[in-house]
GROMACS .gro file of C-alpha atoms in nm:
model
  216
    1UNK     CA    1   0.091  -1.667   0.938
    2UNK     CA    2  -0.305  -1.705   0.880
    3UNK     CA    3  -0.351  -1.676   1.220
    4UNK     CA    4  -0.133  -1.395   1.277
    5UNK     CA    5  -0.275  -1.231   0.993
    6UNK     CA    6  -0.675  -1.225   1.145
    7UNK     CA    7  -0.584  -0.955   1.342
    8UNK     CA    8  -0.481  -0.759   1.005
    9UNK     CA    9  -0.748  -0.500   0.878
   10UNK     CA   10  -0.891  -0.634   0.550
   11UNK     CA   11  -0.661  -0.464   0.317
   12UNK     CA   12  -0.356  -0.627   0.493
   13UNK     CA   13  -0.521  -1.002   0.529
   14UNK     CA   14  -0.414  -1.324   0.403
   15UNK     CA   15  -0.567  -1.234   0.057
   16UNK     CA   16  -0.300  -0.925   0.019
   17UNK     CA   17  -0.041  -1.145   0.122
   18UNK     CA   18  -0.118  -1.408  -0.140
   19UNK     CA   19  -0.141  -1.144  -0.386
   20UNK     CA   20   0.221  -1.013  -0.336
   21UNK     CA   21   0.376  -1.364  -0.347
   22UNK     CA   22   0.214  -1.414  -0.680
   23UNK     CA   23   0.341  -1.109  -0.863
   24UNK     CA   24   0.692  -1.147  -0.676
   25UNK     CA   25   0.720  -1.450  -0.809
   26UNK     CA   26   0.576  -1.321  -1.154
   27UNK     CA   27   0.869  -1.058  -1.153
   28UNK     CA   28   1.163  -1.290  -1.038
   29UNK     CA   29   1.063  -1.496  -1.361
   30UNK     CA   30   1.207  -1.157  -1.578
   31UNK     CA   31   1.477  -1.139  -1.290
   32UNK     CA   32   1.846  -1.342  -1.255
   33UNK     CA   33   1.983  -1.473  -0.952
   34UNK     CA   34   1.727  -1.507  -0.740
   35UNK     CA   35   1.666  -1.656  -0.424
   36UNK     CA   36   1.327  -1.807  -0.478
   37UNK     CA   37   1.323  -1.937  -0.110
   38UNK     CA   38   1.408  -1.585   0.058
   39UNK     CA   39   1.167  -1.430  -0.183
   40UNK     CA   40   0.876  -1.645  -0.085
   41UNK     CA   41   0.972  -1.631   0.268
   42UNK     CA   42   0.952  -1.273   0.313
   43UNK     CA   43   0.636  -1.212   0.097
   44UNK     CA   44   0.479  -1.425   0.359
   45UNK     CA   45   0.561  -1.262   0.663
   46UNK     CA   46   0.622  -0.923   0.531
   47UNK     CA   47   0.306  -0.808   0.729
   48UNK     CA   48   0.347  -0.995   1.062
   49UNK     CA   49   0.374  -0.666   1.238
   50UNK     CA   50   0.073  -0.513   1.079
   51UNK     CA   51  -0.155  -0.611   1.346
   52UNK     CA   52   0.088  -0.444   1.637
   53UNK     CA   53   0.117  -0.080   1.416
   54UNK     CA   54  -0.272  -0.141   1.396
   55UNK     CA   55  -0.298  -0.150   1.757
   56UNK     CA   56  -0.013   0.148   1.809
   57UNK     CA   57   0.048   0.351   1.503
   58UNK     CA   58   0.377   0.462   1.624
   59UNK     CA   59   0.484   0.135   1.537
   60UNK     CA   60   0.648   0.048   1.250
   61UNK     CA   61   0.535  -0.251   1.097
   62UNK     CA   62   0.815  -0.331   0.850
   63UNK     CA   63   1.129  -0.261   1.131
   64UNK     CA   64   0.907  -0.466   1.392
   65UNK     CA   65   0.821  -0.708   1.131
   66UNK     CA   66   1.233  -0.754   1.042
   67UNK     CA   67   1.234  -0.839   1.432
   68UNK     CA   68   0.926  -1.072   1.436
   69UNK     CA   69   1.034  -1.263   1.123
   70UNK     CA   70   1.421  -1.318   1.216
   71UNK     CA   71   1.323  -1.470   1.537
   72UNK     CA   72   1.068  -1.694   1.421
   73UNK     CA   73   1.257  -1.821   1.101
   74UNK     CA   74   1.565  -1.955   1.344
   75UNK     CA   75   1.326  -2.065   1.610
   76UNK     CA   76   1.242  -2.299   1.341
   77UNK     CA   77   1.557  -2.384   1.234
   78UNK     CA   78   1.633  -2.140   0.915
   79UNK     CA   79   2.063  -2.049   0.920
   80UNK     CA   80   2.113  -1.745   1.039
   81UNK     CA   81   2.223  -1.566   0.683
   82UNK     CA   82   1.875  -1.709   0.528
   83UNK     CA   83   1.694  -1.554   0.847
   84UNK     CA   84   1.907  -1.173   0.827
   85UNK     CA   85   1.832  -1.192   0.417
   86UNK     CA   86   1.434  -1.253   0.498
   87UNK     CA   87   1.419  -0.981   0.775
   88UNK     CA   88   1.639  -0.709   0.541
   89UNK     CA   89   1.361  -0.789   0.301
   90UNK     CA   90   1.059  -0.702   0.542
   91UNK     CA   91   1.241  -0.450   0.683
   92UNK     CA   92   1.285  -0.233   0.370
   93UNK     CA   93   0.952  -0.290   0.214
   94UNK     CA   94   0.765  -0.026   0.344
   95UNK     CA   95   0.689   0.269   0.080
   96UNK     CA   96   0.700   0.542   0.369
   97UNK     CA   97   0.972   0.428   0.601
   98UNK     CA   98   1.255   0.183   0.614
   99UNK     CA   99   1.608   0.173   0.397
  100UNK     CA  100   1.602   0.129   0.025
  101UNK     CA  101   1.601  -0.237  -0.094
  102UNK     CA  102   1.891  -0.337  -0.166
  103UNK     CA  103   1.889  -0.686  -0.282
  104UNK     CA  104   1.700  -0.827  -0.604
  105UNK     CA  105   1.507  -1.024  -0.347
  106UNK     CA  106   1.374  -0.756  -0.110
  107UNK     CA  107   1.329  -0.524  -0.454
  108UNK     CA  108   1.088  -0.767  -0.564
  109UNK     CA  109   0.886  -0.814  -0.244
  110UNK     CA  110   0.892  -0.421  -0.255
  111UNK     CA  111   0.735  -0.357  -0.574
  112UNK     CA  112   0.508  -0.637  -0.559
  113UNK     CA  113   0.372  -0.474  -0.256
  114UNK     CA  114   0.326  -0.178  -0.425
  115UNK     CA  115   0.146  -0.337  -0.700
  116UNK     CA  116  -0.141  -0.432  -0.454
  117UNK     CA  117  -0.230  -0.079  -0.418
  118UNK     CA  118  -0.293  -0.026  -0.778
  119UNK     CA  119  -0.546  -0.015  -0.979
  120UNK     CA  120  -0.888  -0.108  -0.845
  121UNK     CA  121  -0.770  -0.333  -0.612
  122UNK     CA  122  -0.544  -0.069  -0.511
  123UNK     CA  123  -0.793   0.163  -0.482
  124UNK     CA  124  -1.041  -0.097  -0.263
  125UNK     CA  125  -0.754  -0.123  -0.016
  126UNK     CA  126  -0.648   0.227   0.079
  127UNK     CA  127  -1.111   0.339   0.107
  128UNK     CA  128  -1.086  -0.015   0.323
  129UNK     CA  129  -0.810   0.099   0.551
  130UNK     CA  130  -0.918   0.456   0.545
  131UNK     CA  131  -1.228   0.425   0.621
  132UNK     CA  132  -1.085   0.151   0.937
  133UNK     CA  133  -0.862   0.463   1.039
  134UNK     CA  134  -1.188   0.704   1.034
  135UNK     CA  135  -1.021   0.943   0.720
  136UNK     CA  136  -1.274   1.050   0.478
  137UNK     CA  137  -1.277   1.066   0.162
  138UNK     CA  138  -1.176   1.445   0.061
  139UNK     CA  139  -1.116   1.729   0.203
  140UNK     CA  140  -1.270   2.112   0.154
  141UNK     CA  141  -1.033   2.434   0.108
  142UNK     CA  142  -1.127   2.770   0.235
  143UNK     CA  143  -1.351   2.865  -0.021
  144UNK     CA  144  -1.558   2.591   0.029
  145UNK     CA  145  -1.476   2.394  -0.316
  146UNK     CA  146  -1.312   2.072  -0.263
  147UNK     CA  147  -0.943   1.968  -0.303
  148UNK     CA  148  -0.838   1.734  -0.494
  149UNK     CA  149  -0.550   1.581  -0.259
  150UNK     CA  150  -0.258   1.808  -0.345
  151UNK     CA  151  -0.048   1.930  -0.036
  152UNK     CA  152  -0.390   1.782   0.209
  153UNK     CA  153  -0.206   1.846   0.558
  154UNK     CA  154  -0.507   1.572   0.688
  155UNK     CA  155  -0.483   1.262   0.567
  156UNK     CA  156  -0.781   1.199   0.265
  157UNK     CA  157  -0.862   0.945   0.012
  158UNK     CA  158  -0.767   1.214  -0.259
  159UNK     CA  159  -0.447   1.307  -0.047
  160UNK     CA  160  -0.371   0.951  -0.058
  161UNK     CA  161  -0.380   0.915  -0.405
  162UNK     CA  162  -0.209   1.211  -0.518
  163UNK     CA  163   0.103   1.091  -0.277
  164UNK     CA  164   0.128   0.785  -0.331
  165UNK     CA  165  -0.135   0.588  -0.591
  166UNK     CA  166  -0.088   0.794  -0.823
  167UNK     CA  167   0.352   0.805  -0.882
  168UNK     CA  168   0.354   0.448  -0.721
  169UNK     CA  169   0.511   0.332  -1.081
  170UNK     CA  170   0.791   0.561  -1.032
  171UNK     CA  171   0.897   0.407  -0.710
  172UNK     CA  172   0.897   0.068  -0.821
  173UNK     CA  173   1.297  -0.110  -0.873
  174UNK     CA  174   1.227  -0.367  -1.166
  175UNK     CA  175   1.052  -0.377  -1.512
  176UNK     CA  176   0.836  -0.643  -1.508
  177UNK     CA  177   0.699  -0.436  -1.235
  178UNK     CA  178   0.667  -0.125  -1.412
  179UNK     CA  179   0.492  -0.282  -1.664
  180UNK     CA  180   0.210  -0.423  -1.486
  181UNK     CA  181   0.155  -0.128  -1.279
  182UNK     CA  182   0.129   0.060  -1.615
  183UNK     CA  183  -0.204  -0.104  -1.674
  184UNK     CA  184  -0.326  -0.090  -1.371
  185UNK     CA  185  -0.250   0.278  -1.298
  186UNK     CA  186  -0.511   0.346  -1.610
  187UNK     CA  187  -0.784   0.197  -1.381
  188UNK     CA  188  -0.670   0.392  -1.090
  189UNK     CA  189  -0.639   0.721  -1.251
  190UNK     CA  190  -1.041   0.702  -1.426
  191UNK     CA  191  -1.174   0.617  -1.087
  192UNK     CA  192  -0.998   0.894  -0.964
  193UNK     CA  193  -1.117   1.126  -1.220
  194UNK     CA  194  -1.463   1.023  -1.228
  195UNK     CA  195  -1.506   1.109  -0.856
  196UNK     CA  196  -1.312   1.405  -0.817
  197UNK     CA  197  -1.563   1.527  -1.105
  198UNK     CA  198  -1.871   1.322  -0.847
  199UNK     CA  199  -1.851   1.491  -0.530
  200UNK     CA  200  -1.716   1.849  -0.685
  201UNK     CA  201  -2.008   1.833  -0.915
  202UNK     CA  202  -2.240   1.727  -0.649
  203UNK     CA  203  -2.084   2.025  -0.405
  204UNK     CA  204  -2.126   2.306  -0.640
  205UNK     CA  205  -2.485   2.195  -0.743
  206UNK     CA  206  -2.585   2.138  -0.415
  207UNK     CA  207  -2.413   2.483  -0.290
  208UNK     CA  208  -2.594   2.664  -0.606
  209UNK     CA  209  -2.923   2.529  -0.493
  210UNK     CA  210  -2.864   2.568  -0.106
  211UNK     CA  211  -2.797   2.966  -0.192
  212UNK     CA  212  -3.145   3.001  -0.434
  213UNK     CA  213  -3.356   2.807  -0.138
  214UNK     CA  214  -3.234   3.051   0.140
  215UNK     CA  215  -3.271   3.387  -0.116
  216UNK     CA  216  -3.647   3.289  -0.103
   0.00000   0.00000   0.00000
């Protein structure tokens, strides 16, 4: 997996990986019935397609990842019911594509996922991966003034946020989930805030000033 995972962009490296498995298996402690080995299993190689959607984004990484993971789990001797379970779990973890979870196991992996894009980690990933992808940070209506990510038809930081950072907690299936996204979102939402208020401030200064120089 670590070497699989080099080719990952740095907000979808071994770290991020690491990080899910600890809060999935933070949740399945407030959870019955689970399958601890599937669980850890599929936090682990719930990315192993990231690298091949980096290289062609009209791949999916979770329905390619389903693929990647079934094979290798029975090429190394996994039953084939453990190895369907793992790769249902990878398949439906993605926020923006892929069939609901459906099991308590590939619930968990989902909304652990989703907790490593909140707060200021959260928030670290999606500039990291944005900025990899060449998206900047904002973009400007017609009037000039800039928006602050609601209905963005190009994809921004701020239309980012407003998608998905911001209702992430809404999304998630358990409540031990829920509840640490609640204090992370707080984090999240003030950074947001505070530079929405930044660059508009900056943009209507700088505009004021621009029009005074060139009335000169």
């Amino acid at each position: 997996m670590r070497k699989r995972m080099r080719d990952c962009d740095s907000a979808h490296d071994c770290e991020h990986v690491y990080r899910v498995l600890g809060v999935a298996l933070d949740i399945a402690q407030s959870e019955q019935d689970v399958n601890i080995d599937v669980l850890i299993a599929a936090c682990l190689l719930h990315d192993i397609a990231r690298p091949d959607q980096l290289r062609d984004h009209r791949v999916c990484h979770a329905e390619a990842g389903a693929k990647k993971a079934k094979r290798f789990l029975k090429k190394n001797g996994f039953g084939n019911a453990f190895a369907r379970h793992v790769a249902d779990c990878v398949r439906t973890h993605r926020f923006r594509k892929g069939g609901e979870p459906s099991s308590i196991e590939a619930k968990i992996l989902f909304d652990a996922d989703k907790i490593d894009v909140c707060g200021a980690t959260g928030i670290a990933r999606t500039l990291f991966y944005q900025g990899r992808l060449g998206e900047p940070m904002y973009a400007c209506l017609a009037d000039g003034s800039i928006s602050d990510g609601t209905g963005d038809k190009a994809k921004t930081f701020f239309g980012e946020y407003k998608y998905k950072l911001e209702n992430i907690r809404e999304r998630l299936f358990t409540s031990r989930g829920r509840e640490i996204t609640r204090e992370r979102q707080k984090t999240a939402d003030a950074f947001y805030q505070s530079m929405l208020a930044e660059v508009r401030a900056s943009r209507e200064k700088g505009c004021a000033l621009l029009e005074q120089a060139l009335e000169r």
